[in-house]
XYZ file of N, CA and C in Angstrom:
393
model
N 0.818 -1.150 -0.019
C 0.032 0.023 0.007
C 0.863 1.270 -0.053
N 1.983 1.133 0.838
C 2.890 2.351 0.878
C 3.377 2.742 -0.565
N 3.737 1.678 -1.329
C 4.274 1.919 -2.657
C 3.365 2.506 -3.583
N 2.036 2.059 -3.434
C 1.057 2.640 -4.349
C 0.817 4.055 -4.031
N 0.773 4.381 -2.699
C 0.445 5.780 -2.348
C 1.700 6.647 -2.765
N 2.872 6.069 -2.613
C 4.068 6.869 -3.109
C 4.036 7.058 -4.581
N 3.602 5.988 -5.256
C 3.594 6.146 -6.735
C 2.407 7.198 -7.322
N 1.509 7.368 -6.450
C 0.375 8.380 -6.738
C 0.755 9.732 -6.205
N 2.027 10.006 -5.838
C 2.379 11.399 -5.369
C 2.512 11.471 -3.896
N 2.148 10.457 -3.133
C 2.269 10.443 -1.630
C 1.068 10.895 -0.975
N 0.033 11.338 -1.697
C -1.271 11.705 -1.101
C -2.359 11.164 -2.050
N -3.308 10.496 -1.486
C -4.411 9.861 -2.332
C -5.740 10.211 -1.784
N -6.777 9.975 -2.634
C -8.216 10.164 -2.491
C -8.781 8.714 -2.506
N -9.331 8.195 -1.375
C -9.888 6.821 -1.333
C -11.355 6.730 -1.710
N -11.787 5.635 -2.372
C -13.200 5.436 -2.613
C -13.401 3.895 -2.673
N -14.665 3.572 -2.588
C -14.911 1.960 -2.846
C -15.543 2.011 -4.260
N -16.157 0.803 -4.526
C -16.771 0.632 -5.910
C -17.612 1.814 -6.329
N -18.504 2.251 -5.354
C -19.533 3.298 -5.757
C -19.198 4.613 -5.027
N -18.901 4.563 -3.789
C -18.927 5.772 -2.888
C -17.480 6.200 -2.382
N -17.303 7.416 -2.162
C -16.201 7.964 -1.376
C -16.709 8.167 0.022
N -15.860 7.983 0.994
C -16.245 8.195 2.444
C -16.403 9.666 2.833
N -17.081 10.375 2.052
C -17.198 11.910 2.234
C -17.930 12.226 3.533
N -18.681 11.295 3.968
C -19.393 11.628 5.277
C -18.503 11.436 6.388
N -17.251 10.971 6.190
C -16.393 10.778 7.391
C -15.197 11.733 7.402
N -15.287 12.784 6.540
C -14.236 13.710 6.417
C -13.972 14.434 7.749
N -14.906 14.501 8.612
C -14.823 15.119 9.943
C -13.764 14.320 10.771
N -13.407 13.030 10.453
C -12.492 12.299 11.087
C -10.948 12.697 10.873
N -10.732 13.254 9.745
C -9.466 13.677 9.330
C -9.038 14.969 9.974
N -7.664 15.174 10.059
C -7.167 16.437 10.642
C -7.596 17.678 9.998
N -7.627 17.635 8.705
C -8.019 18.947 8.036
C -9.394 18.941 7.379
N -10.243 17.943 7.770
C -11.580 17.813 7.177
C -11.748 17.494 5.766
N -10.652 16.926 5.269
C -10.701 16.556 3.781
C -10.621 15.014 3.754
N -10.634 14.446 2.508
C -10.424 12.988 2.332
C -8.962 12.751 1.975
N -8.118 13.677 2.148
C -6.700 13.525 1.822
C -6.068 12.459 2.767
N -5.445 11.402 2.113
C -4.853 10.350 2.841
C -3.337 10.207 2.438
N -2.525 10.092 3.458
C -1.109 9.839 3.261
C -0.604 8.414 3.572
N -1.401 7.801 4.479
C -1.010 6.500 4.886
C -2.264 5.472 4.841
N -2.015 4.113 4.955
C -3.051 3.323 4.955
C -3.911 3.546 6.171
N -3.318 3.927 7.369
C -4.137 4.223 8.546
C -5.164 5.338 8.327
N -4.734 6.323 7.436
C -5.642 7.405 7.131
C -6.813 6.836 6.388
N -6.639 5.973 5.382
C -7.577 5.395 4.641
C -8.498 4.539 5.421
N -7.969 3.719 6.257
C -8.749 2.872 7.117
C -9.591 3.572 8.031
N -9.194 4.703 8.621
C -9.904 5.414 9.572
C -11.159 6.083 8.831
N -10.967 6.639 7.617
C -12.060 7.156 6.864
C -13.094 6.109 6.448
N -12.644 4.990 5.937
C -13.637 3.875 5.558
C -14.298 3.316 6.833
N -13.653 3.136 7.909
C -14.255 2.594 9.080
C -15.362 3.477 9.624
N -15.104 4.844 9.423
C -15.981 5.869 10.021
C -17.128 6.161 9.119
N -17.206 5.654 7.953
C -18.088 6.077 6.834
C -19.333 5.199 6.748
N -20.524 5.886 6.891
C -21.773 5.180 6.576
C -21.914 4.868 5.092
N -21.382 5.675 4.258
C -21.422 5.424 2.826
C -20.572 4.102 2.552
N -19.478 3.986 3.170
C -18.530 2.791 2.865
C -19.348 1.567 3.466
N -19.885 1.724 4.629
C -20.761 0.553 5.223
C -21.790 0.137 4.311
N -22.504 1.060 3.794
C -23.621 0.710 2.913
C -23.058 0.047 1.635
N -22.003 0.409 1.080
C -21.413 -0.155 -0.169
C -21.038 -1.556 0.251
N -20.530 -1.826 1.371
C -20.062 -3.094 1.779
C -21.062 -4.082 2.102
N -22.191 -3.626 2.703
C -23.225 -4.469 3.379
C -24.465 -4.657 2.536
N -24.990 -3.579 1.942
C -26.290 -3.521 1.345
C -26.296 -2.543 0.193
N -25.436 -2.730 -0.877
C -25.286 -1.734 -1.929
C -26.559 -1.610 -2.725
N -27.336 -2.659 -2.772
C -28.577 -2.687 -3.672
C -29.912 -2.552 -2.863
N -29.737 -2.153 -1.577
C -30.946 -2.079 -0.681
C -32.041 -1.093 -1.155
N -31.682 -0.086 -1.817
C -32.706 0.877 -2.203
C -33.006 0.767 -3.730
N -32.559 -0.242 -4.373
C -32.916 -0.493 -5.754
C -34.198 -1.247 -5.880
N -35.166 -0.737 -6.671
C -36.532 -1.302 -6.813
C -36.455 -2.711 -7.444
N -35.484 -2.887 -8.353
C -35.398 -4.172 -9.107
C -34.520 -5.277 -8.489
N -34.149 -5.074 -7.201
C -33.220 -6.021 -6.596
C -34.134 -6.980 -5.781
N -33.942 -8.322 -5.956
C -34.631 -9.356 -5.131
C -34.312 -9.050 -3.595
N -35.382 -9.410 -2.815
C -35.085 -9.164 -1.372
C -34.043 -9.975 -0.836
N -33.775 -11.107 -1.285
C -32.593 -11.907 -0.626
C -31.257 -11.184 -0.927
N -31.121 -10.374 -1.879
C -29.860 -9.652 -2.124
C -29.749 -8.467 -1.199
N -30.810 -7.984 -0.572
C -30.861 -6.807 0.234
C -30.444 -7.133 1.671
N -30.581 -8.388 2.091
C -30.315 -8.707 3.427
C -28.870 -9.217 3.833
N -28.111 -9.414 2.777
C -26.778 -9.984 3.079
C -25.688 -9.302 2.239
N -24.560 -9.760 2.489
C -23.403 -9.282 1.688
C -23.572 -9.613 0.256
N -23.200 -8.659 -0.667
C -23.415 -8.889 -2.077
C -22.302 -9.754 -2.603
N -22.535 -10.307 -3.795
C -21.550 -11.193 -4.386
C -20.363 -10.593 -4.990
N -20.479 -9.471 -5.480
C -19.312 -8.848 -6.103
C -18.222 -8.436 -5.215
N -16.912 -8.387 -5.630
C -15.906 -8.027 -4.710
C -15.818 -6.520 -4.496
N -15.697 -6.022 -3.241
C -15.510 -4.716 -3.123
C -14.091 -4.289 -3.593
N -13.998 -3.104 -4.206
C -12.774 -2.562 -4.827
C -12.450 -1.270 -4.118
N -11.203 -1.274 -3.531
C -10.667 -0.012 -3.055
C -9.901 0.777 -4.123
N -10.486 1.939 -4.523
C -9.860 2.765 -5.541
C -9.074 3.934 -4.986
N -7.776 4.073 -5.295
C -7.065 5.168 -4.871
C -6.696 6.058 -6.058
N -6.995 7.361 -5.833
C -6.697 8.347 -6.919
C -5.738 9.293 -6.367
N -4.881 9.902 -7.291
C -3.946 10.978 -6.898
C -4.835 12.115 -6.307
N -4.269 12.666 -5.250
C -4.941 13.764 -4.553
C -4.753 15.012 -5.419
N -5.756 15.849 -5.515
C -5.662 17.130 -6.166
C -6.341 18.217 -5.334
N -5.589 19.278 -4.955
C -6.213 20.268 -4.240
C -6.936 21.188 -5.172
N -8.248 21.335 -4.947
C -9.039 22.265 -5.763
C -9.804 23.164 -4.904
N -10.233 24.208 -5.594
C -11.093 25.266 -4.879
C -12.501 24.734 -4.876
N -13.225 24.595 -3.757
C -14.544 24.019 -3.665
C -15.492 24.832 -4.529
N -15.295 26.118 -4.842
C -16.218 26.804 -5.632
C -16.007 26.572 -7.120
N -14.939 25.800 -7.441
C -14.788 25.406 -8.865
C -15.189 23.928 -9.075
N -15.886 23.452 -8.091
C -16.371 21.993 -8.279
C -17.717 21.992 -8.976
N -17.849 21.130 -10.022
C -19.154 21.066 -10.815
C -19.487 19.614 -10.864
N -20.785 19.426 -10.969
C -21.369 18.140 -11.214
C -21.890 18.223 -12.667
N -21.346 17.304 -13.520
C -21.676 17.299 -14.938
C -22.586 16.070 -15.298
N -23.513 16.321 -16.128
C -24.472 15.295 -16.471
C -24.279 15.033 -18.023
N -23.951 13.705 -18.296
C -23.677 13.257 -19.633
C -24.589 12.215 -20.082
N -25.155 12.395 -21.289
C -26.050 11.383 -21.847
C -25.496 11.111 -23.247
N -25.309 9.811 -23.543
C -24.755 9.413 -24.878
C -23.494 10.202 -25.311
N -22.607 10.445 -24.337
C -21.306 11.086 -24.542
C -21.558 12.619 -24.805
N -22.616 13.063 -24.528
C -22.860 14.602 -24.714
C -23.113 15.242 -23.325
N -22.415 16.294 -23.130
C -22.762 17.165 -21.825
C -24.080 17.703 -22.002
N -25.107 17.302 -21.131
C -26.513 17.833 -21.229
C -26.806 18.696 -19.946
N -25.941 18.839 -18.985
C -26.177 19.760 -17.907
C -24.966 19.908 -17.022
N -24.860 20.963 -16.266
C -23.929 21.232 -15.287
C -24.477 21.926 -14.186
N -23.848 21.654 -13.022
C -24.365 22.091 -11.719
C -23.171 22.536 -10.916
N -23.218 23.806 -10.367
C -22.042 24.173 -9.538
C -22.440 23.590 -8.147
N -21.361 23.081 -7.498
C -21.528 22.584 -6.144
C -20.851 23.443 -5.144
N -21.602 24.106 -4.299
C -21.064 25.082 -3.413
C -21.483 24.713 -2.013
N -20.538 24.637 -1.164
C -20.936 24.310 0.239
C -21.669 25.427 0.946
N -21.335 26.614 0.698
C -21.984 27.760 1.398
C -22.711 28.609 0.317
N -24.038 28.503 0.124
C -24.855 29.213 -0.785
C -24.782 30.699 -0.710
N -24.431 31.255 0.506
C -24.355 32.692 0.718
C -23.294 33.299 -0.245
N -22.280 32.569 -0.648
C -21.244 33.106 -1.431
C -21.453 32.835 -2.988
N -22.392 32.052 -3.353
C -22.605 31.546 -4.616
C -22.682 32.695 -5.640
N -23.477 33.703 -5.540
C -23.678 34.768 -6.416
C -22.478 35.604 -6.622
N -21.773 35.900 -5.508
C -20.509 36.675 -5.657
C -19.436 35.954 -6.420
N -19.366 34.582 -6.148
C -18.439 33.854 -6.903
C -18.665 33.800 -8.345
N -19.986 33.518 -8.620
C -20.326 33.396 -10.107
C -20.000 34.772 -10.818
N -20.362 35.878 -10.189
C -20.043 37.177 -10.844
C -18.617 37.357 -11.015
N -17.822 36.995 -10.041
C -16.402 37.090 -10.031
C -15.689 36.191 -11.099
N -16.223 34.974 -11.225
C -15.689 34.014 -12.107
C -16.440 33.846 -13.399
N -17.198 34.769 -13.731
C -18.148 34.458 -14.954
C -17.387 34.271 -16.302
N -16.280 34.896 -16.482
C -15.480 34.779 -17.690
C -14.729 33.436 -17.585
N -14.144 33.117 -16.492
C -13.440 31.891 -16.219
C -14.340 30.684 -16.433
N -15.487 30.813 -15.889
C -16.499 29.729 -15.920
C -17.007 29.439 -17.347
N -17.095 30.554 -18.159
C -17.652 30.377 -19.555
C -16.568 29.664 -20.396
N -15.310 30.014 -20.093
C -14.147 29.278 -20.825
C -14.035 27.818 -20.327
N -14.242 27.552 -19.039
C -14.073 26.281 -18.556
C -15.217 25.288 -19.078
N -16.385 25.798 -19.177
C -17.467 25.000 -19.509
C -17.878 25.215 -20.908
């Protein structure tokens, strides 16, 4: 694990098959999902309800899933994905919607809506270039 983290620049972003442990960011020292050691990764995954759901009942809310698959561990193997950490500005985070390989919508993700309009006005030219 050390060599993989080192190969990815020494700092990684962990996630499982479907979810990142973003609900456990309060457990880290800086409130992010930035991990430098396996212990950091383990702490976030162990503290995350999202990770627990992925590991125990990933299909529980799917309407087309048989009841027997909802009550026990699923058959596919969980996968731990480590990505290179990237420091980004939260106001520059977007959720993009793609259908048939075409961008059909974009949504700015802002943690504090009180600054949304000021940011959009300030960044209007940069945003139009980026998107």
